[in-house]
PDB file of C-alpha atoms in Angstrom:
ATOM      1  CA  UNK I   1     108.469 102.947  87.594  1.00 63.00           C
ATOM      2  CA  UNK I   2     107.321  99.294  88.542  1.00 73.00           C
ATOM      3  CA  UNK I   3     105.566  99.142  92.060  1.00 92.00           C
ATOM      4  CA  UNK I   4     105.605  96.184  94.456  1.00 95.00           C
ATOM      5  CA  UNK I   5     105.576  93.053  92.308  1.00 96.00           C
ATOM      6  CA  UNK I   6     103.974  89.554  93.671  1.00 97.00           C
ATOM      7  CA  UNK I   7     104.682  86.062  91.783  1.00 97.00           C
ATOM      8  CA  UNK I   8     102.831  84.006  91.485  1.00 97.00           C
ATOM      9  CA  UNK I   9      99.149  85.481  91.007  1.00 96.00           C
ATOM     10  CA  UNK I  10      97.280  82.311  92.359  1.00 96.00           C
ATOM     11  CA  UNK I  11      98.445  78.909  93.648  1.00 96.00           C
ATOM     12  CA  UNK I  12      96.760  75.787  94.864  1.00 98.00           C
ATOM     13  CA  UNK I  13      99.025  73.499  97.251  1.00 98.00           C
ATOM     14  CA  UNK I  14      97.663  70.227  99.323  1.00 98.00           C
ATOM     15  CA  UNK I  15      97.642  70.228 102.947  1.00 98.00           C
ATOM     16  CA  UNK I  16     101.500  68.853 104.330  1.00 98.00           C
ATOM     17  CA  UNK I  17     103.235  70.820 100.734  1.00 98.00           C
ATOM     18  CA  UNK I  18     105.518  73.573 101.206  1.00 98.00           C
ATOM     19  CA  UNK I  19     105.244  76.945  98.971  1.00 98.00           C
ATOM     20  CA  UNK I  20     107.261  79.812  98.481  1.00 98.00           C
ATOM     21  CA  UNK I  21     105.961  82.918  97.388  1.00 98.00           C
ATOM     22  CA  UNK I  22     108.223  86.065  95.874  1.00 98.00           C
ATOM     23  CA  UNK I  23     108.170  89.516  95.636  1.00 98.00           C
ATOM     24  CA  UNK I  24     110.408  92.884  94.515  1.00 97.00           C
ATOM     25  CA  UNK I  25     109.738  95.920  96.720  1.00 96.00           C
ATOM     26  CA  UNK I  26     109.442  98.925  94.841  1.00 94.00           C
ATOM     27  CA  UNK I  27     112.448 100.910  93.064  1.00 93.00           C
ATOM     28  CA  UNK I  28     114.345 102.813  95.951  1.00 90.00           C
ATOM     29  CA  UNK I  29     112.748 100.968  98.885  1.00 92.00           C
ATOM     30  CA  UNK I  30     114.966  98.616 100.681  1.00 93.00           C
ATOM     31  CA  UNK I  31     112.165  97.402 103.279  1.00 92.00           C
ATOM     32  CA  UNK I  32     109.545  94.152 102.842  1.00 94.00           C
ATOM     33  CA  UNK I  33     107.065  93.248 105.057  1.00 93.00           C
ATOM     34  CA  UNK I  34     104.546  90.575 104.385  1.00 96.00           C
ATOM     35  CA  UNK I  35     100.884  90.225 105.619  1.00 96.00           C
ATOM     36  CA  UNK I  36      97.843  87.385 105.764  1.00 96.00           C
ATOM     37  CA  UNK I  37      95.098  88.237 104.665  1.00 96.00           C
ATOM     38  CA  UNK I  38      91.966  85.391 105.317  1.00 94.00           C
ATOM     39  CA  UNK I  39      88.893  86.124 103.746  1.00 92.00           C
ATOM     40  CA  UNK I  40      86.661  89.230 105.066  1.00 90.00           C
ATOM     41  CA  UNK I  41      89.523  90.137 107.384  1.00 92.00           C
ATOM     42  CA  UNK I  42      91.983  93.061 107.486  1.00 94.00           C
ATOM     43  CA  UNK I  43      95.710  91.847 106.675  1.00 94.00           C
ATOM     44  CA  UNK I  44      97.820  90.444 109.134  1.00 93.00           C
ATOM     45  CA  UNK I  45     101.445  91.406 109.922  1.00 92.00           C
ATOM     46  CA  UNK I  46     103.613  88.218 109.578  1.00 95.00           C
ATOM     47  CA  UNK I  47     107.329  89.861 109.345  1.00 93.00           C
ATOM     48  CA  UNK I  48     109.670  92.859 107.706  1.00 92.00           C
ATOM     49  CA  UNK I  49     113.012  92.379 106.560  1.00 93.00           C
ATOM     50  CA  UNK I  50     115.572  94.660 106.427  1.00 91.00           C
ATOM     51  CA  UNK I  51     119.145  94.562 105.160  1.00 91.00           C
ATOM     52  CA  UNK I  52     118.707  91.123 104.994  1.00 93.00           C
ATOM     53  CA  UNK I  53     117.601  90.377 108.348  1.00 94.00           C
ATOM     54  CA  UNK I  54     113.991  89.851 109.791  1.00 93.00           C
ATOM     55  CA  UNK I  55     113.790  92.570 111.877  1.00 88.00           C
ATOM     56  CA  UNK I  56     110.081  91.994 113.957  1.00 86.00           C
ATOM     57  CA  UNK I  57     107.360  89.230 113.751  1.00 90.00           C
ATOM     58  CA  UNK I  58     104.030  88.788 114.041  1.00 89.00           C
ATOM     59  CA  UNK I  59     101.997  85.895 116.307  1.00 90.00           C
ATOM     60  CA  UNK I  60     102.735  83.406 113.664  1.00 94.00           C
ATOM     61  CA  UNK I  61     104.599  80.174 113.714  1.00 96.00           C
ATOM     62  CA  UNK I  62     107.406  78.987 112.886  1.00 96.00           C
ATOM     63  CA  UNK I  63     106.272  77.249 109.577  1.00 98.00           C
ATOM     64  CA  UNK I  64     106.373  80.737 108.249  1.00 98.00           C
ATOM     65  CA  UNK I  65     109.972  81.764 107.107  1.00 97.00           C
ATOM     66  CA  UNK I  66     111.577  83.938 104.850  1.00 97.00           C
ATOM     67  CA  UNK I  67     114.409  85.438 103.172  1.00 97.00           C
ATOM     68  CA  UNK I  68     115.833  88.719 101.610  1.00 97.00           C
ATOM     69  CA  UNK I  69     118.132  89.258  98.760  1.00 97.00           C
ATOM     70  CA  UNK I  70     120.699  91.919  98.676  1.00 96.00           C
ATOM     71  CA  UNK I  71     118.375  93.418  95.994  1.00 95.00           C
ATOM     72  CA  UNK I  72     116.014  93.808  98.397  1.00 96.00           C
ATOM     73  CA  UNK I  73     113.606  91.374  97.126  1.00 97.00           C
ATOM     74  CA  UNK I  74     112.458  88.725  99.340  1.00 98.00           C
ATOM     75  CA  UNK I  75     110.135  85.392  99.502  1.00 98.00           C
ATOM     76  CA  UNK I  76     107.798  83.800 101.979  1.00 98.00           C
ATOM     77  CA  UNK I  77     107.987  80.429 102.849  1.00 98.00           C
ATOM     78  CA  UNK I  78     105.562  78.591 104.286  1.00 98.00           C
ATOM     79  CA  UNK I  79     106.048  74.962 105.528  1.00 97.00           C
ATOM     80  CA  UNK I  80     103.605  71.725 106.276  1.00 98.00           C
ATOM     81  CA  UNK I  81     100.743  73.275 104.597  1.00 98.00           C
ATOM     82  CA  UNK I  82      97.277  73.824 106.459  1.00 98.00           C
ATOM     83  CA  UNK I  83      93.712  74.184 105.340  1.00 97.00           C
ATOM     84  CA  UNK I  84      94.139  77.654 107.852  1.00 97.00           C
ATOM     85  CA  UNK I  85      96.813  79.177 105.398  1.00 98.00           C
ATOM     86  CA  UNK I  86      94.581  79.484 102.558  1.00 98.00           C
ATOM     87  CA  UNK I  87      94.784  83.297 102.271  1.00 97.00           C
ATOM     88  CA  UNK I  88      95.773  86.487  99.776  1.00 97.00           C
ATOM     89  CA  UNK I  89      99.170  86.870 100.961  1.00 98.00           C
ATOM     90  CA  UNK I  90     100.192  90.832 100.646  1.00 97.00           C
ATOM     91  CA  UNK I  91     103.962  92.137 100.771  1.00 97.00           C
ATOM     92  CA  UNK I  92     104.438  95.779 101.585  1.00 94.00           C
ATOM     93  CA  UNK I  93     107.786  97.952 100.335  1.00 93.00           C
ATOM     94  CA  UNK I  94     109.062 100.881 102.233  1.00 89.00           C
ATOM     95  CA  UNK I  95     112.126 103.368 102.405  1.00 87.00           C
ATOM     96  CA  UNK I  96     113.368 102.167 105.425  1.00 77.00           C
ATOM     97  CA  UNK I  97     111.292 100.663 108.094  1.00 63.00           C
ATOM     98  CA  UNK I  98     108.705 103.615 108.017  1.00 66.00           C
ATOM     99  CA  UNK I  99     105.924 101.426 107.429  1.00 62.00           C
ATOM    100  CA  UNK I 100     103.549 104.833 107.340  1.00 66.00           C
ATOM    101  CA  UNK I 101     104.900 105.005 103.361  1.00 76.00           C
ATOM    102  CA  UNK I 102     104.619 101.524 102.827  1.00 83.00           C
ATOM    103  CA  UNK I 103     103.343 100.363  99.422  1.00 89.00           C
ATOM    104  CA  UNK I 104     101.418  97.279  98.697  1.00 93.00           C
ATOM    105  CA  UNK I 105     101.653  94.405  95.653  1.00 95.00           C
ATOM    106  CA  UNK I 106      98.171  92.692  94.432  1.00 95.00           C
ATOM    107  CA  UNK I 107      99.212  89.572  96.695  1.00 97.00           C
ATOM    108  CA  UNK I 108      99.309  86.093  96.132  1.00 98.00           C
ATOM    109  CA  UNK I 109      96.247  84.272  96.459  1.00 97.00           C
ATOM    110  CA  UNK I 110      97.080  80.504  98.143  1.00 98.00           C
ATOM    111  CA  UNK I 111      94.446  77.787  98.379  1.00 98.00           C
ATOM    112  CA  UNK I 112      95.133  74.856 100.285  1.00 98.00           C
ATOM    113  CA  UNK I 113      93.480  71.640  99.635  1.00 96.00           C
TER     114      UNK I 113
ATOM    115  CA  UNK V   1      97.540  91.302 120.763  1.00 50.00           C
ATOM    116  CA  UNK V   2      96.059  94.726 120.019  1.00 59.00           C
ATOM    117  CA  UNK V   3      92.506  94.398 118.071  1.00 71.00           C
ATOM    118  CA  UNK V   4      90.808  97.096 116.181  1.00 89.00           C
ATOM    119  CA  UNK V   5      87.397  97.297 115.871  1.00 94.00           C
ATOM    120  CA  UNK V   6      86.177  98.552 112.814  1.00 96.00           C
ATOM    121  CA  UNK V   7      82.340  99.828 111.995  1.00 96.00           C
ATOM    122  CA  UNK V   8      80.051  99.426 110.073  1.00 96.00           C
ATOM    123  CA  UNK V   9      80.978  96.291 108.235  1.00 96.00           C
ATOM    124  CA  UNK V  10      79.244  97.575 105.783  1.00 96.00           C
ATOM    125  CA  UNK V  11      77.329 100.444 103.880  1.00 95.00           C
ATOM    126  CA  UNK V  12      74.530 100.501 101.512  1.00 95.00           C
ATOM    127  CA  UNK V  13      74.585 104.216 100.348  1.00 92.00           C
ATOM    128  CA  UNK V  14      73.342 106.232  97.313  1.00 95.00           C
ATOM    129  CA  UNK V  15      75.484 107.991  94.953  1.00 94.00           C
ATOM    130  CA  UNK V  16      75.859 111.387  96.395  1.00 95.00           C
ATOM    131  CA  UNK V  17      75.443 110.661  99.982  1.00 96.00           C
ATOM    132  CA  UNK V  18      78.273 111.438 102.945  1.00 96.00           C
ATOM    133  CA  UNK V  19      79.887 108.705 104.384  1.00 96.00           C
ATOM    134  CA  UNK V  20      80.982 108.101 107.917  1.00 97.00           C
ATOM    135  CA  UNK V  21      83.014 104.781 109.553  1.00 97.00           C
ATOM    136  CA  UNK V  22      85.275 104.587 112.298  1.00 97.00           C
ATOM    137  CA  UNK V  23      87.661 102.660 113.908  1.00 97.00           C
ATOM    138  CA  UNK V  24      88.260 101.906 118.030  1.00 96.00           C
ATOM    139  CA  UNK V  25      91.042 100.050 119.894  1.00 92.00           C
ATOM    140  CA  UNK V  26      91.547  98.477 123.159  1.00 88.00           C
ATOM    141  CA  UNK V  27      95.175 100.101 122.880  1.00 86.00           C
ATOM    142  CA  UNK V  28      96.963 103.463 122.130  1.00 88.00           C
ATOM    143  CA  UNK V  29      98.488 104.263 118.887  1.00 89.00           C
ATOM    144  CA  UNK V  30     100.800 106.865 117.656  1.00 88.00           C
ATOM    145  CA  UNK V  31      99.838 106.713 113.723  1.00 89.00           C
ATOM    146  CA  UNK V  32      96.547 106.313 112.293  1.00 92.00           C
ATOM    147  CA  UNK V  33      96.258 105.317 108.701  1.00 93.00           C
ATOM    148  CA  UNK V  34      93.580 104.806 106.640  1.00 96.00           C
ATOM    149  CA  UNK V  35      93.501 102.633 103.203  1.00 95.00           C
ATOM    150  CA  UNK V  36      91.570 101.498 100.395  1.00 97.00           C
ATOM    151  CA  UNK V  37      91.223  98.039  98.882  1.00 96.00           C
ATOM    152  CA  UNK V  38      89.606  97.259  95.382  1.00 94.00           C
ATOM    153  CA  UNK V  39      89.299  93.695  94.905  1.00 88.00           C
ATOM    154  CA  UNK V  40      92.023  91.551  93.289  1.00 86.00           C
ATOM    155  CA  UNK V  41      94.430  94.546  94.227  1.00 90.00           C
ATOM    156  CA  UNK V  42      96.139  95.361  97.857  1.00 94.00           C
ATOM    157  CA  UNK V  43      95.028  98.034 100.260  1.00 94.00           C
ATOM    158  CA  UNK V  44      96.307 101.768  99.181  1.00 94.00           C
ATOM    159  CA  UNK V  45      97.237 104.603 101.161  1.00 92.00           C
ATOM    160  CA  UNK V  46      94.415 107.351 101.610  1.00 95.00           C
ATOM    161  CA  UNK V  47      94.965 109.543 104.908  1.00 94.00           C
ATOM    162  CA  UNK V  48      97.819 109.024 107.473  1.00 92.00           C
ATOM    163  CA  UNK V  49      97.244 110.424 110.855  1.00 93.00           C
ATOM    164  CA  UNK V  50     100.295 111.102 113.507  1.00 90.00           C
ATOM    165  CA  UNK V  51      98.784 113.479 115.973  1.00 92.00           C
ATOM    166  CA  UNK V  52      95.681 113.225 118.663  1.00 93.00           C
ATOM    167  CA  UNK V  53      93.277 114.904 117.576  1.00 95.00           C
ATOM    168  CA  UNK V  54      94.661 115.709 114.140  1.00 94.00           C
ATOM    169  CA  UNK V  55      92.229 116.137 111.067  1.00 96.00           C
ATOM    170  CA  UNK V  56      93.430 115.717 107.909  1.00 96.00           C
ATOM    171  CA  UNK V  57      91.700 115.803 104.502  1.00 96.00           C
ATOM    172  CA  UNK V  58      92.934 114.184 100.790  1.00 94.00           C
ATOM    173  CA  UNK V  59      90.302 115.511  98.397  1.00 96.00           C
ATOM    174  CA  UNK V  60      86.822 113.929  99.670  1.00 97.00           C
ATOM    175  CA  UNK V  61      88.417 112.253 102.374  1.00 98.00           C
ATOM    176  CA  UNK V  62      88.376 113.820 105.945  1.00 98.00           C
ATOM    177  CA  UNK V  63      89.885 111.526 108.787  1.00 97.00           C
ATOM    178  CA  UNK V  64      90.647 112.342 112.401  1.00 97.00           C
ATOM    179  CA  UNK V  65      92.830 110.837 115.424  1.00 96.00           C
ATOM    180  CA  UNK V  66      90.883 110.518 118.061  1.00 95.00           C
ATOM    181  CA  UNK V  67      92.135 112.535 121.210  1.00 95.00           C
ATOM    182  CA  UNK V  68      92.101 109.230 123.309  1.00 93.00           C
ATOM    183  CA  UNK V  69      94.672 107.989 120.700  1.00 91.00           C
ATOM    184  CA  UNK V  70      92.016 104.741 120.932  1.00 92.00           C
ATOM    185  CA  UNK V  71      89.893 105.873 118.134  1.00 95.00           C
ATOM    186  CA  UNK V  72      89.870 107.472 114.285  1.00 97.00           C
ATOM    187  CA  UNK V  73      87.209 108.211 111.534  1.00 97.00           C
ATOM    188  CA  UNK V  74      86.881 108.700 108.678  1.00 98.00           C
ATOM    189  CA  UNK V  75      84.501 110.830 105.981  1.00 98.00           C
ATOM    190  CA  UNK V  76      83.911 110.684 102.532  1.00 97.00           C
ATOM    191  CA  UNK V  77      81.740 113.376 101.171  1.00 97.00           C
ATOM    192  CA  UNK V  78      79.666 113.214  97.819  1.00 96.00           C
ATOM    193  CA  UNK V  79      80.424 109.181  97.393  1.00 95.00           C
ATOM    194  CA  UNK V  80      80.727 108.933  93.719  1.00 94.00           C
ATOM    195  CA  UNK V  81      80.822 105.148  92.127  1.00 93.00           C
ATOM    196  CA  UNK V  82      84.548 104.859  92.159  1.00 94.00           C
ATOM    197  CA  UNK V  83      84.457 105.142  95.856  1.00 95.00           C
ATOM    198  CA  UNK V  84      83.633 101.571  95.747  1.00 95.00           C
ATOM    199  CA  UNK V  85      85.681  99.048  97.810  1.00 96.00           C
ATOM    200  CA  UNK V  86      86.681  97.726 101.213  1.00 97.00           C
ATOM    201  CA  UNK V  87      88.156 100.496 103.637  1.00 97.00           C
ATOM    202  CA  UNK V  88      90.431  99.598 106.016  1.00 96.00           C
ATOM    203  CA  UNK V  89      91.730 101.468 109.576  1.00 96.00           C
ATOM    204  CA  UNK V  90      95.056 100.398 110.167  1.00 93.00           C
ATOM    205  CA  UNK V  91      97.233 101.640 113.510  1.00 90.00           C
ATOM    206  CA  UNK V  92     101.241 101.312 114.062  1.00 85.00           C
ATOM    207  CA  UNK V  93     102.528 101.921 117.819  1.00 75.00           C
ATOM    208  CA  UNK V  94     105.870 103.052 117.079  1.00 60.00           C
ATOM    209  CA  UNK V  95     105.947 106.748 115.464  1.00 50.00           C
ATOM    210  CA  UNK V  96     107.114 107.315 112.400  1.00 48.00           C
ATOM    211  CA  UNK V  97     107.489 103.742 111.276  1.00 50.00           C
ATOM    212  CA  UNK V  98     110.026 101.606 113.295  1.00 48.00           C
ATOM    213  CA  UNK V  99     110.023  97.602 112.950  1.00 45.00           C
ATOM    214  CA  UNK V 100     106.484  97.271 113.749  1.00 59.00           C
ATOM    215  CA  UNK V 101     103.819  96.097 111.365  1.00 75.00           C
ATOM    216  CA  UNK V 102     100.468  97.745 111.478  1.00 85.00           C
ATOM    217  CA  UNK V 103      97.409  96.100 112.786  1.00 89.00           C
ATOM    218  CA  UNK V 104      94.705  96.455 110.262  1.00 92.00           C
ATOM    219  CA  UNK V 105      90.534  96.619 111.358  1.00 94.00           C
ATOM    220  CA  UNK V 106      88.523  93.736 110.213  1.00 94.00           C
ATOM    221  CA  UNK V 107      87.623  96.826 107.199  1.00 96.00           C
ATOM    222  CA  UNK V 108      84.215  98.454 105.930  1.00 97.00           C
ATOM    223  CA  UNK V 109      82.279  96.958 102.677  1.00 96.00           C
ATOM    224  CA  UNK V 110      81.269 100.271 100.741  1.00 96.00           C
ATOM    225  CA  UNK V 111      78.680 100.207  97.938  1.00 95.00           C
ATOM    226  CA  UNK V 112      77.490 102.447  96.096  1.00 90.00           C
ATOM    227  CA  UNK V 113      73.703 102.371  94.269  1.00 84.00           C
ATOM    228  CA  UNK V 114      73.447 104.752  91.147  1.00 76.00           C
TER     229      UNK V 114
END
């Protein structure tokens, strides 16, 4: 049984680019949430979707977007790059919205130039 | 927004030894969890907490909620070298789960010397 999957592994983008990063939630969960995490800091909740919909957000901007599939997998899109958004970018998979039994993918490390 | 502050940043410690870091907030949570990161991976589940002044154990691993609902800890007896990584308190408002995402500590930098 496959866990929470993250594509790609690494990526380098230049400040003002646009990314989009993927993942598929674990078998049986139907919930994603993603998180920032910045060097030497403790992830940060950006949003959860569920059936499709985003159901809460973090304090981030608008630049940050995203989108689920009715497969349940979903991708993070991140607008007009900044040096700040360099980060491992984590995506959590739950039954439900009980984020208590989420389970987290390696992440996607972004670099920003 | 709600901070947790997390402490020590980190721990020099020798195989063997008892460990002991905790976790404070300027708020009141209803779940306490507690996770593990190794380095290129993301943070795992260890302990979840859902009652003040619940104790729970998972092998090694002792954690508590604190009865203030502002504070947890959490123990690791006889570190051995796998017990190397970053530990990280995390705390969710809503309990049970619900839409919220979990604010995370800033986490604690164990190592281990043989």
């Amino acid at each position: 049984d496959a866990g929470v999957t993250q594509s790609p592994t690494h990526l380098i983008k230049t400040r003002g680019q646009q990314v989009t990063l993927r993942c598929s939630p674990k078998s049986g969960h139907d919930t994603v949430s993603w998180y920032q995490q910045a060097l030497g800091q403790g992830p940060q909740f950006i949003f959860q979707y569920y059936e499709e919909e985003e159901r809460q957000r973090g304090n981030f901007p608008d630049r940050f977007s995203g989108h689920q599939f009715p497969n349940y997998s979903s991708e993070l899109n991140v607008n007009a790059l900044l040096l700040g958004d360099s980060a491992l970018y984590l995506c959590a998979s739950s039954p439900g919205h009980d984020t208590d039994t989420q389970y987290f993918g390696p992440g996607t490390r972004l670099t920003v130039l | 927004g709600q901070q947790l502050n997390q402490s020590p940043q980190s721990m020099f410690i020798q195989e063997g030894e008892d460990v002991s870091m905790n976790c404070t907030s300027s708020s009141i949570f209803n779940t306490w969890l507690w996770y593990k990161q190794d380095p290129g991976e993301g943070p795992v589940l260890l302990i979840a907490l859902y009652k003040a002044g619940e104790l729970t154990s998972n092998g090694r691993l002792t954690a508590q909620f604190g009865i203030t609902r502002k504070d947890s800890f959490l123990n690791i007896s006889a570190s051995i070298p796998s017990d190397v990584g970053i530990y990280f308190c995390a705390g969710q408002l809503v309990p049970g789960g619900g839409a919220d995402g979990l604010t995370f500590g800033k986490g604690t930098h164990l190592i281990i010397q043989p």
